[in-house]
Amino acid sequence: MMQMLELPWLHWGLLALCLFCLLLLLNIIVLRRKVTERTQHLRNSEQKLRAILDNAGALVYIKDTDFRYQYANAQAVGRLGVALGEVVGKTDEDLFGASAAEALRESDRLVFTRRERVEVEETTTIQDESRTYFTVKVPLFDGDGAVMGLCGYSTDITQLQRADQALRLAATIFESQEGMLIAGPDRRILHVNRALHRLTGYDDGALVGQAFSTLQSGRNDDAFYQEVWDCVAATGQWAGEMWINRKSGETYPAWVNIAVVRSPEGDITHYVSTQMDISERKAAEEEIRILAYYDSLTGLPNRRLMSDRLQRSINKSERTGMGGALLVVDLDNFKDLNDTLGHEVGDDLLRQVGARLEQCVRRIDTVARLGGDEFVLLLDGLNADSKLAAAEAERVARNVAHMLGQAFTLGDRSHHTSCSIGIALYAGDVHGPEELLKRGDLAMYEAKAQGRNTVRFFDPQIQHAVALRTELESDMREGIAAEQFVLHYQPQVAKGGRLVGAEALIRWDHPVRGRVFPDDFIGIAESTGLIVPLGAWLLRAACKQLAAWGRDAETAHLTLAVNVSARQFRHVHFVSELLDALRETGADPTLLKLELTESLLLDDAEIAIARMTELRGHGVRFSLDDFGTGYSSLTYLKRLPLDQLKIDQSFVRDLLTNANDAAIARTVVALAHSLDLAVIAEGVETEAQRAMLERFGCHVWQGYLFGRPAPAEEMLQKMPIPIT
């Protein structure tokens, strides 16, 4: 019974246990299902959050308090160019380098210490590409409220910065020194910068709403503006010179640019125009043109412009057969006026001459100044018949001579002058401008040779004479190279008949022409520049002779005078070449006497004085030759390092019969003594001349009385008195 009673209890216990297990199993199943559902939900939420962060348009990342990355979105990982696993756990130093990391950590520390949001601009460089970001950093807290890290949100603002800089630059450019305006598609002005207001004189805002044509000037016609806008329509821009109208009505030249701005669809939205005032440039261009083509003294066309017009006249003559004439006008004795009254007075005369010459020709003719006192008249469109053309040209030439023969007023004095005129005719097939100018010059020189104040036409025989002159020039070049030149010496004698020195005079022993004297070739040498190498040879030869005399006790005291032309003395290497010759020959520089003419002082007087002073420091002596015949400025005379004045032979020749010459000679001697200078007279041919000069106080002489120029040994042998 007892067993029977215990058996149901056991069954009920087992049944209860089974029920408990079943309920537990059901709870586990339900719980597992809830966990699965929650996990899936979390997964879905995480995927959504990651999708949001990866497409946030910014770099999103999380750092812990050790500055190590715990998370980075896809854009941040992409910017770094690595996988996510290569970012997590790394620091900024690992990714960007030490210097950049320190800058980034500075703002991180602010987040950690302030425990609040921080906004900052940051720049990072990866693979040489630098980008700028606007970054917002916020702190992350744990359950206890402690900072466990930060979350950063960085927006790339590189393009915005560049755009801002571009806008600032555009604004600066718009307010530049160039005038700028913006017009709408209807060409009405929308914006104007301050520079354009300054240029045009309009008040601020006065041009807004006005038509583009408001600034147009009547100096450009309607056809011009039509071409401008046609070009803008066809090419999208135009640039060129345009006359702009100011508010006052005044106009000014401007360099204008007009450009089109189009929409993406190709429609015109704006016109942008810039302009720059080119008044100064235009004035400078005009000044350059005047300097290039006009004579600065008289305002007449110069040689270049005259040659251009002459070529046009020649071309016209060849086409039409009409004649023309070139008149070369040269003032007579103009140098004397310059020397006596000064260059300012001479310039005044030249200006008046130019004005009178313009009154002698027609409007179609040209009056030009070639330089100095030489003018040219170009007579265009003369008769095709050469005789009639010659008559027309001669009539003009006679009128020119008459006009220039009238008195000129120069300051407070009246001045008379005359001119020599050469005429070269041309018609049909003729030579070029230079050949015609040459023919006119030759005719003018022939007019001067005929006594001046006359008119001469070009003669082919004159051309032949020029050809002979050219041949002589060629022979001179060969003669210098072949050393065909020799020196002769004329004695210089002191009181008591004592030989004190000589003057070296050049001669040319031509193999065919025979003996050629200086009067026949010195002028050519001066005009062609051959005087420089010829003078250099002469100085070296003179130094050799001086050195030879120095080796003989009887001649060691003799001085040697050498003429030096102004062109030779001004040569850049003159001083060095002379000092080289003295050093190489061993000649005593204190016995060398350079004879300079007063013409040397007409140009670059200061340079001449400086060179004389330099040579004087080496012992070289100086004599002023032909004193009284040229410039004779006492202002320069007292500054020159001179040792001697030389009385010109033109005063000695008529010394006994001409009281004026005697007075001049006496004055030169007195002046030399007052300046403590020695004095010598040249051209002494008679004892009476020598005696009078001695009475004046001149005690050194040179001339035929003592001997003609001869080779050195012959000069010494022919001296009628013993050398002491």
XYZ file of C-alpha atoms in Angstrom:
724
model
C 0.000 0.000 0.000
C 2.752 2.158 0.951
C 4.522 1.434 -2.337
C 1.368 2.077 -4.225
C 1.006 5.449 -2.533
C 4.614 6.474 -3.351
C 4.424 5.634 -7.069
C 2.028 8.472 -8.115
C 4.108 11.007 -6.292
C 7.105 9.999 -8.308
C 5.154 10.308 -11.507
C 3.999 13.753 -10.555
C 7.528 14.822 -9.731
C 8.773 13.592 -13.047
C 5.929 15.286 -14.756
C 6.683 18.584 -13.000
C 10.344 18.290 -13.887
C 9.489 17.695 -17.523
C 7.203 20.682 -17.504
C 9.970 22.860 -15.985
C 12.467 21.701 -18.547
C 9.988 22.354 -21.313
C 9.355 25.870 -20.040
C 13.094 26.483 -19.693
C 13.635 25.258 -23.206
C 10.893 27.506 -24.462
C 12.431 30.479 -22.630
C 15.827 29.666 -24.059
C 14.368 29.446 -27.541
C 12.550 32.734 -27.091
C 15.629 34.395 -25.570
C 17.867 33.086 -28.351
C 15.397 34.391 -30.894
C 15.364 37.804 -29.168
C 19.185 37.870 -29.048
C 19.346 36.974 -32.720
C 16.845 39.624 -33.577
C 18.732 42.244 -31.497
C 22.067 41.251 -33.031
C 20.600 41.525 -36.492
C 19.137 44.889 -35.533
C 22.486 46.064 -34.254
C 24.125 44.796 -37.426
C 21.586 46.598 -39.538
C 22.036 49.770 -37.496
C 25.799 49.532 -37.783
C 25.572 49.042 -41.564
C 23.225 51.991 -41.830
C 25.525 54.140 -39.658
C 28.566 53.097 -41.676
C 26.732 53.806 -44.927
C 25.791 57.231 -43.589
C 29.318 58.022 -42.380
C 30.967 56.670 -45.531
C 28.799 58.995 -47.621
C 28.851 61.988 -45.317
C 30.953 64.043 -47.764
C 33.607 64.557 -45.106
C 36.392 62.723 -43.320
C 34.992 61.120 -40.122
C 37.274 59.481 -37.603
C 37.581 58.561 -33.920
C 40.752 58.844 -31.849
C 41.436 57.631 -28.325
C 43.221 59.696 -25.709
C 46.566 58.333 -26.953
C 45.826 59.981 -30.284
C 45.414 56.604 -32.014
C 42.766 56.138 -34.648
C 39.961 53.782 -33.606
C 37.771 54.388 -36.590
C 37.889 56.099 -40.002
C 35.168 56.288 -42.600
C 35.674 55.277 -46.212
C 36.399 58.867 -47.357
C 39.126 59.260 -44.714
C 40.639 55.904 -45.650
C 40.443 56.822 -49.321
C 42.183 60.124 -48.696
C 45.034 58.258 -46.967
C 45.194 55.753 -49.794
C 45.434 52.723 -47.487
C 43.144 49.982 -46.108
C 41.110 50.521 -42.936
C 43.281 48.035 -41.092
C 46.308 50.199 -41.815
C 44.649 53.177 -40.125
C 43.192 51.748 -36.912
C 45.784 51.838 -34.171
C 48.013 54.327 -36.022
C 48.822 57.904 -34.987
C 49.041 61.083 -37.055
C 52.822 60.823 -36.840
C 52.641 57.408 -38.514
C 50.419 58.764 -41.273
C 51.615 62.344 -41.867
C 55.005 62.782 -40.246
C 56.176 64.428 -37.046
C 55.722 68.113 -37.931
C 52.207 67.715 -39.333
C 51.205 65.411 -36.443
C 52.163 68.006 -33.858
C 49.917 70.601 -35.518
C 46.992 68.164 -35.564
C 47.514 67.106 -31.954
C 47.397 70.706 -30.766
C 43.666 70.906 -31.474
C 43.163 67.336 -30.154
C 44.604 68.393 -26.801
C 42.185 71.338 -26.677
C 39.277 68.889 -27.004
C 40.620 66.692 -24.207
C 41.432 69.539 -21.830
C 38.395 71.746 -22.488
C 36.009 68.763 -22.839
C 34.113 70.701 -25.474
C 33.701 71.125 -29.219
C 36.624 72.683 -31.151
C 36.559 74.096 -34.714
C 39.843 74.493 -36.612
C 41.360 74.658 -40.137
C 43.924 71.920 -40.779
C 46.203 71.227 -43.725
C 47.618 67.802 -44.542
C 49.952 66.746 -47.322
C 49.837 63.232 -48.760
C 51.953 62.247 -51.765
C 52.828 65.910 -52.450
C 49.142 66.882 -52.558
C 48.205 69.467 -49.959
C 44.567 69.837 -48.898
C 42.898 72.154 -46.368
C 39.994 71.021 -44.152
C 37.490 72.682 -41.838
C 37.405 70.297 -38.896
C 34.926 69.960 -36.020
C 36.203 67.852 -33.108
C 33.934 66.775 -30.204
C 34.874 64.825 -27.058
C 33.570 61.248 -26.401
C 32.674 60.275 -22.808
C 32.410 56.887 -21.093
C 29.682 55.858 -18.627
C 31.485 57.608 -15.794
C 31.711 60.896 -17.677
C 35.448 60.590 -18.363
C 36.805 61.596 -21.803
C 37.593 58.431 -23.692
C 38.457 59.990 -27.061
C 37.226 62.347 -29.723
C 35.293 62.270 -32.950
C 36.485 64.426 -35.831
C 34.476 65.633 -38.836
C 36.687 67.254 -41.540
C 35.241 68.987 -44.632
C 37.564 69.645 -47.581
C 37.582 73.421 -48.183
C 40.574 73.540 -50.566
C 38.464 74.533 -53.569
C 36.522 77.028 -51.481
C 39.760 78.663 -50.394
C 40.972 78.799 -53.968
C 37.653 80.213 -55.090
C 37.828 82.803 -52.317
C 41.339 83.742 -53.346
C 40.187 83.957 -56.955
C 37.324 86.225 -55.944
C 39.652 88.415 -53.920
C 42.072 88.530 -56.845
C 39.267 89.335 -59.265
C 38.077 92.120 -56.977
C 41.615 93.488 -56.726
C 42.071 93.303 -60.485
C 38.725 94.976 -61.043
C 39.899 97.885 -58.915
C 43.286 98.043 -60.648
C 44.777 101.048 -62.415
C 43.134 100.008 -65.673
C 39.620 101.224 -66.301
C 37.128 98.353 -66.340
C 33.434 98.039 -66.990
C 30.914 95.219 -67.284
C 27.926 95.539 -69.564
C 24.899 93.333 -70.067
C 23.963 91.634 -73.328
C 22.172 94.849 -74.325
C 25.522 96.690 -73.972
C 24.264 98.757 -71.078
C 26.775 99.328 -68.316
C 26.263 97.313 -65.119
C 29.491 97.858 -63.169
C 32.352 100.381 -63.422
C 35.542 100.427 -61.353
C 37.060 103.484 -59.725
C 39.870 103.703 -62.284
C 37.378 104.214 -65.105
C 35.618 106.920 -63.106
C 38.966 108.683 -62.721
C 39.769 108.345 -66.421
C 36.405 109.527 -67.709
C 35.556 112.073 -65.021
C 32.115 110.603 -64.340
C 30.848 110.445 -60.763
C 30.483 107.123 -59.009
C 27.400 105.356 -60.372
C 26.779 107.905 -63.120
C 27.600 105.439 -65.904
C 25.539 102.539 -64.560
C 22.579 101.948 -66.869
C 24.126 104.028 -69.650
C 24.785 102.607 -73.095
C 28.309 101.469 -73.948
C 28.307 104.129 -76.669
C 28.239 106.883 -74.004
C 32.044 106.746 -73.908
C 32.473 106.726 -77.692
C 34.221 109.701 -79.253
C 33.481 111.358 -82.555
C 37.137 110.927 -83.490
C 36.272 107.329 -84.454
C 33.531 107.109 -87.092
C 30.523 104.770 -87.171
C 32.284 102.384 -89.534
C 35.052 101.926 -86.982
C 32.619 100.947 -84.210
C 30.748 98.641 -86.549
C 34.004 96.815 -87.287
C 34.700 96.549 -83.538
C 31.373 94.910 -82.699
C 31.502 92.707 -85.786
C 34.876 91.429 -84.575
C 33.517 90.853 -81.055
C 30.570 88.904 -82.464
C 32.791 86.800 -84.711
C 35.736 86.083 -82.400
C 34.488 86.867 -78.912
C 36.935 89.711 -78.377
C 38.525 92.858 -79.803
C 41.589 94.881 -78.825
C 42.946 98.094 -80.246
C 43.221 101.861 -79.979
C 40.027 103.833 -79.439
C 39.363 107.464 -78.638
C 37.322 107.773 -75.418
C 35.056 110.671 -74.489
C 35.357 112.201 -71.021
C 32.421 113.789 -69.227
C 33.987 117.202 -69.925
C 33.898 116.524 -73.672
C 37.660 116.075 -73.855
C 38.894 112.976 -75.658
C 41.899 110.786 -74.973
C 43.452 107.768 -76.723
C 43.007 104.436 -74.933
C 43.999 100.842 -75.537
C 40.668 99.029 -75.223
C 39.884 95.323 -74.820
C 36.336 93.998 -75.204
C 35.577 90.351 -74.383
C 32.358 88.312 -74.399
C 31.138 86.202 -71.462
C 28.791 83.368 -72.455
C 26.494 81.029 -70.537
C 26.959 77.245 -70.691
C 24.342 77.287 -73.431
C 26.427 79.746 -75.460
C 24.291 82.848 -74.943
C 26.007 86.208 -74.306
C 25.545 87.177 -70.667
C 28.042 90.020 -70.312
C 30.614 92.156 -72.069
C 33.806 92.891 -70.118
C 35.894 95.830 -71.269
C 39.212 97.203 -70.022
C 40.915 100.362 -71.123
C 44.220 102.074 -70.454
C 45.009 105.720 -71.148
C 47.866 105.737 -73.700
C 48.179 109.518 -74.033
C 51.743 109.472 -72.719
C 52.675 106.559 -74.962
C 51.165 108.289 -77.994
C 53.023 111.472 -77.107
C 56.251 109.496 -76.716
C 55.672 107.796 -80.068
C 55.095 111.161 -81.694
C 58.241 112.517 -80.064
C 60.201 109.502 -81.288
C 58.768 110.005 -84.769
C 59.763 113.654 -84.704
C 63.242 112.801 -83.439
C 63.584 110.115 -86.096
C 62.337 112.179 -89.031
C 62.710 115.833 -88.101
C 65.598 118.099 -87.227
C 65.392 119.103 -83.567
C 66.805 122.599 -84.167
C 64.737 123.831 -87.130
C 61.779 121.431 -87.099
C 62.460 120.637 -90.760
C 62.559 117.081 -92.118
C 65.931 115.448 -91.547
C 68.032 113.384 -93.916
C 66.041 110.182 -93.328
C 62.644 111.721 -94.095
C 64.032 113.709 -96.998
C 65.570 110.540 -98.494
C 62.219 108.776 -98.177
C 60.409 111.610 -99.940
C 63.109 111.793 -102.571
C 62.695 108.079 -103.300
C 58.951 108.595 -103.699
C 59.585 111.490 -106.071
C 62.010 109.331 -108.047
C 59.415 106.553 -108.296
C 56.818 109.084 -109.434
C 59.251 110.433 -112.017
C 59.859 106.958 -113.376
C 56.090 106.376 -113.703
C 55.100 109.732 -115.161
C 58.269 111.006 -116.816
C 57.990 114.288 -114.915
C 61.161 115.912 -113.726
C 62.508 116.890 -110.343
C 65.428 118.728 -108.815
C 67.518 118.544 -105.682
C 69.001 121.818 -104.430
C 71.787 121.537 -101.868
C 72.181 124.848 -100.023
C 75.216 125.578 -97.854
C 75.753 128.846 -95.983
C 78.975 130.670 -96.770
C 81.380 131.346 -93.894
C 78.981 129.986 -91.289
C 81.894 128.668 -89.212
C 83.174 132.202 -88.748
C 79.852 133.236 -87.228
C 79.885 130.276 -84.836
C 83.485 130.945 -83.828
C 83.024 134.654 -83.219
C 79.508 134.933 -81.797
C 78.983 131.445 -80.403
C 76.818 128.441 -81.199
C 73.611 129.910 -79.780
C 73.724 132.751 -82.308
C 74.579 130.262 -85.036
C 71.585 128.120 -84.079
C 69.341 131.184 -84.230
C 70.554 131.897 -87.759
C 69.909 128.297 -88.843
C 66.342 128.450 -87.559
C 65.698 131.674 -89.481
C 67.298 130.238 -92.615
C 65.001 127.204 -92.423
C 61.946 129.456 -92.130
C 62.986 131.526 -95.165
C 63.694 128.454 -97.272
C 60.157 127.192 -96.650
C 58.880 130.462 -98.144
C 60.782 129.739 -101.373
C 59.031 126.474 -102.293
C 55.539 125.118 -102.981
C 53.487 123.015 -100.577
C 54.358 119.848 -102.501
C 58.097 120.486 -102.151
C 60.298 119.567 -99.197
C 62.846 121.628 -97.286
C 65.189 119.552 -95.109
C 68.252 120.144 -92.990
C 70.981 117.556 -93.440
C 73.150 118.853 -90.610
C 75.401 121.768 -89.810
C 74.616 124.632 -92.191
C 73.594 122.378 -95.100
C 69.983 122.351 -96.310
C 68.229 120.535 -99.141
C 65.268 121.603 -101.240
C 63.399 118.820 -103.049
C 61.400 120.207 -105.994
C 58.845 117.659 -107.124
C 56.810 117.470 -110.333
C 58.932 119.725 -112.575
C 58.678 119.833 -116.340
C 59.641 116.654 -118.203
C 61.833 118.745 -120.508
C 65.232 118.958 -118.805
C 65.871 122.524 -120.066
C 62.573 123.784 -118.717
C 63.077 121.857 -115.467
C 66.535 123.422 -115.138
C 65.032 126.878 -115.642
C 62.433 126.216 -112.910
C 65.090 124.939 -110.521
C 67.404 127.868 -111.228
C 64.562 130.328 -110.618
C 63.984 128.780 -107.183
C 67.731 128.801 -106.489
C 68.005 132.496 -107.358
C 65.068 133.236 -105.089
C 66.773 131.284 -102.294
C 69.989 133.259 -102.789
C 68.019 136.499 -102.693
C 66.055 135.544 -99.572
C 69.141 134.429 -97.679
C 70.992 137.543 -98.819
C 68.605 139.746 -96.868
C 69.738 140.872 -93.417
C 69.072 138.591 -90.453
C 68.406 139.945 -86.963
C 70.475 138.017 -84.429
C 69.853 139.394 -80.982
C 70.630 143.080 -81.092
C 72.706 142.949 -84.258
C 72.111 142.680 -87.976
C 73.877 139.925 -89.905
C 74.328 139.332 -93.632
C 75.190 135.987 -95.163
C 75.222 134.286 -98.521
C 74.927 130.722 -99.746
C 76.330 128.339 -102.327
C 73.774 126.194 -104.139
C 74.285 122.967 -106.072
C 71.522 121.579 -108.289
C 71.065 117.975 -109.408
C 68.219 117.311 -111.881
C 66.478 113.974 -112.357
C 63.803 112.616 -114.685
C 62.632 109.156 -115.707
C 65.217 106.451 -115.089
C 67.513 107.920 -112.430
C 69.862 106.780 -109.704
C 68.841 106.440 -106.048
C 68.577 109.168 -103.406
C 72.165 108.842 -102.204
C 73.550 109.292 -105.707
C 71.411 112.394 -106.238
C 72.541 113.817 -102.903
C 76.130 113.157 -103.878
C 75.601 114.985 -107.173
C 73.980 117.917 -105.405
C 76.903 118.075 -102.957
C 79.419 118.054 -105.787
C 77.597 120.869 -107.527
C 77.468 122.841 -104.271
C 81.207 122.378 -103.696
C 81.813 123.595 -107.236
C 79.723 126.674 -106.421
C 81.922 127.342 -103.402
C 85.042 126.830 -105.522
C 83.747 129.454 -107.953
C 83.820 132.123 -105.284
C 80.730 131.276 -103.198
C 77.336 133.012 -103.341
C 76.603 131.335 -106.636
C 74.638 128.487 -108.220
C 76.064 125.491 -110.072
C 74.482 122.479 -111.748
C 75.995 119.013 -111.424
C 78.752 118.430 -113.981
C 80.088 114.935 -114.759
C 83.601 116.365 -114.801
C 83.232 117.044 -111.079
C 82.465 113.366 -110.637
C 85.717 112.575 -112.391
C 87.609 114.770 -109.945
C 85.975 112.932 -107.080
C 87.017 109.613 -108.578
C 90.625 110.833 -108.608
C 90.260 111.827 -104.962
C 88.944 108.361 -104.123
C 91.909 106.823 -105.916
C 94.286 108.973 -103.868
C 92.551 107.778 -100.682
C 93.120 104.161 -101.722
C 96.776 104.915 -102.426
C 97.098 106.481 -98.982
C 95.887 103.304 -97.297
C 98.491 101.310 -99.199
C 101.130 103.976 -98.508
C 100.593 103.793 -94.737
C 100.903 100.015 -94.815
C 103.998 100.161 -97.053
C 105.611 103.002 -95.012
C 105.920 105.293 -98.033
C 105.760 108.356 -95.769
C 108.862 110.141 -94.485
C 109.581 112.997 -92.098
C 111.347 116.217 -92.959
C 112.441 118.706 -90.316
C 112.408 122.511 -90.303
C 114.796 124.140 -87.849
C 113.635 126.328 -84.957
C 116.250 128.915 -84.064
C 116.672 131.094 -80.969
C 118.318 134.449 -80.434
C 121.954 134.400 -81.442
C 121.390 131.846 -84.198
C 121.282 128.880 -81.818
C 119.444 125.790 -83.076
C 116.998 124.797 -80.317
C 114.783 122.318 -82.114
C 112.793 121.461 -85.202
C 109.295 120.787 -86.416
C 108.560 117.381 -87.959
C 106.699 117.686 -91.283
C 105.340 114.688 -93.174
C 106.007 113.935 -96.846
C 104.743 111.141 -99.091
C 107.147 109.485 -101.521
C 104.651 107.777 -103.831
C 106.199 105.137 -106.141
C 104.269 106.493 -109.168
C 103.115 110.019 -108.244
C 106.503 110.961 -106.827
C 106.743 113.433 -103.946
C 103.260 114.308 -102.588
C 103.022 117.269 -100.198
C 100.677 117.550 -97.197
C 98.313 120.037 -98.863
C 97.366 117.289 -101.330
C 96.584 114.515 -98.868
C 96.075 115.823 -95.300
C 92.539 116.986 -96.086
C 91.659 113.538 -97.422
C 93.236 111.912 -94.383
C 91.133 114.115 -92.077
C 87.832 113.460 -93.858
C 88.341 109.692 -94.145
C 89.788 109.055 -90.687
C 93.160 107.984 -92.087
C 94.686 110.825 -90.090
C 94.550 108.556 -87.013
C 96.848 105.746 -88.263
C 98.938 108.273 -90.219
C 99.341 110.462 -87.137
C 100.256 107.431 -85.021
C 103.020 106.539 -87.481
C 104.257 110.161 -87.513
C 104.499 110.317 -83.707
C 106.404 107.043 -83.488
C 108.817 108.142 -86.238
C 109.336 111.484 -84.461
C 110.060 109.695 -81.167
C 112.677 107.537 -82.919
C 114.371 110.669 -84.286
C 114.228 112.370 -80.898
C 115.805 109.318 -79.302
C 118.544 109.299 -81.979
C 119.344 112.953 -81.289
C 119.456 112.175 -77.584
C 122.334 109.760 -78.129
C 124.526 112.553 -79.600
C 125.816 115.212 -77.221
C 125.610 117.931 -79.926
C 121.900 117.298 -80.596
C 120.695 115.941 -77.240
C 119.206 119.324 -76.311
C 117.007 119.664 -79.421
C 113.239 119.693 -79.030
C 110.938 118.234 -81.657
C 107.519 119.719 -82.466
C 104.825 117.514 -83.999
C 101.471 118.692 -85.336
C 98.516 116.701 -83.973
C 95.080 117.057 -85.554
C 91.962 117.430 -83.407
C 90.546 114.147 -84.726
C 93.747 112.297 -83.896
C 93.993 113.848 -80.423
C 90.397 112.863 -79.608
C 91.013 109.230 -80.556
C 90.435 106.955 -77.578
C 93.887 105.340 -77.753
C 95.909 108.501 -78.470
C 97.419 108.907 -74.999
C 98.317 105.239 -74.525
C 99.837 104.941 -78.015
C 101.998 108.035 -77.503
C 103.238 106.866 -74.092
C 104.017 103.436 -75.600
C 106.032 105.090 -78.393
C 108.026 107.184 -75.904
C 108.735 104.182 -73.711
C 109.683 101.828 -76.554
C 111.957 104.317 -78.370
C 113.537 105.763 -75.234
C 112.804 109.348 -76.326
C 112.837 112.067 -73.660
C 109.178 113.217 -73.276
C 110.267 116.659 -72.061
C 111.791 117.321 -75.491
C 108.615 116.328 -77.377
C 106.333 119.258 -78.141
C 102.810 118.584 -79.456
C 101.403 121.438 -81.536
C 97.607 121.626 -81.165
C 95.262 123.979 -83.017
C 92.539 126.059 -81.412
C 89.864 124.007 -83.230
C 90.552 121.274 -80.691
C 88.649 123.340 -78.125
C 85.459 123.650 -80.156
C 84.250 120.152 -79.200
C 84.852 118.296 -75.943
C 87.110 120.968 -74.477
C 87.036 119.310 -71.064
C 88.233 115.985 -72.472
C 91.010 117.764 -74.389
C 92.178 119.529 -71.232
C 92.111 116.263 -69.279
C 94.256 114.487 -71.881
C 96.695 117.357 -72.072
C 97.016 117.347 -68.294
C 97.633 113.593 -68.264
C 100.397 113.821 -70.893
C 101.837 116.921 -69.199
C 102.242 114.774 -66.096
C 104.554 112.497 -68.117
C 106.677 115.464 -69.254
C 105.218 116.058 -72.744
C 105.103 119.752 -73.735
C 102.368 121.593 -75.639
C 102.372 124.482 -78.103
C 99.202 126.214 -79.324
C 99.580 126.439 -83.098
C 98.105 129.146 -85.366
C 97.236 131.258 -82.322
C 94.908 134.139 -83.122
C 93.322 132.611 -86.229
C 90.588 130.574 -84.559
C 88.728 130.260 -81.281
C 91.182 132.184 -79.093
C 89.183 131.884 -75.888
C 91.134 133.308 -72.982
C 88.857 131.344 -70.646
C 90.251 128.078 -71.984
C 93.725 129.466 -72.617
C 94.387 130.061 -68.931
C 93.255 126.485 -68.131
C 95.350 124.727 -70.760
C 98.664 123.191 -69.611
C 100.569 125.006 -72.380
C 104.259 125.747 -72.684
C 104.283 127.865 -75.823
C 102.195 130.039 -78.187
C 102.964 129.977 -81.898
C 102.373 133.134 -83.962
C 100.726 132.114 -87.220
C 102.588 132.836 -90.446
C 99.566 134.766 -91.778
C 100.467 137.553 -89.312
C 104.211 137.312 -90.002
C 103.887 137.512 -93.813
C 102.756 141.169 -93.893
C 104.295 142.134 -90.584
C 106.286 144.996 -92.107
C 103.482 146.450 -94.224
C 100.302 145.765 -92.306
C 99.900 147.597 -89.014
C 97.104 145.277 -87.899
C 99.266 142.167 -88.356
C 102.094 143.849 -86.450
C 99.716 144.792 -83.632
C 98.388 141.227 -83.422
C 101.909 139.770 -83.332
C 102.936 142.227 -80.597
C 99.768 141.354 -78.620
C 100.390 137.606 -78.867
C 103.931 138.066 -77.552
C 102.720 140.234 -74.675
C 99.969 137.742 -73.840
C 102.432 134.832 -73.834
C 104.773 136.691 -71.478
C 101.906 137.600 -69.146
C 100.908 133.923 -68.970
C 104.530 132.874 -68.481
C 104.538 131.033 -71.813
C 107.272 130.797 -74.428
C 106.489 132.192 -77.876
C 107.669 131.218 -81.358
C 106.869 132.714 -84.764
C 106.553 130.622 -87.939
C 106.871 131.712 -91.553
C 109.875 133.989 -90.943
C 111.442 134.522 -94.368
C 113.433 137.753 -94.028
C 115.857 139.233 -91.571
C 113.630 142.295 -91.277
C 110.728 140.134 -90.097
C 112.965 138.376 -87.581
C 114.310 141.671 -86.282
C 110.844 143.180 -85.760
C 109.660 140.042 -83.953
C 112.716 140.254 -81.738
C 111.872 143.855 -80.900
C 108.387 142.659 -79.882
C 109.990 140.155 -77.493
C 109.778 137.006 -79.638
C 113.188 135.283 -79.551
C 112.519 131.915 -81.254
C 111.730 131.678 -84.968
C 110.991 129.184 -87.715
C 110.892 129.737 -91.474
C 112.728 129.751 -94.779
C 115.174 132.313 -93.406
C 116.742 129.455 -91.425
C 116.075 126.580 -93.775
C 113.470 124.644 -95.682
C 112.152 121.302 -94.383
C 114.661 118.530 -95.092
C 115.710 115.103 -93.796
C 117.260 115.240 -90.327
C 120.913 114.949 -91.364
C 120.472 117.393 -94.227
C 118.822 119.921 -91.921
C 121.781 119.793 -89.539
C 124.316 120.089 -92.383
C 122.577 123.084 -94.022
C 122.390 125.168 -90.886
C 124.349 128.337 -91.694
C 125.494 128.696 -88.107
C 127.295 126.278 -85.850
C 125.255 124.151 -83.436
C 125.937 125.223 -79.859
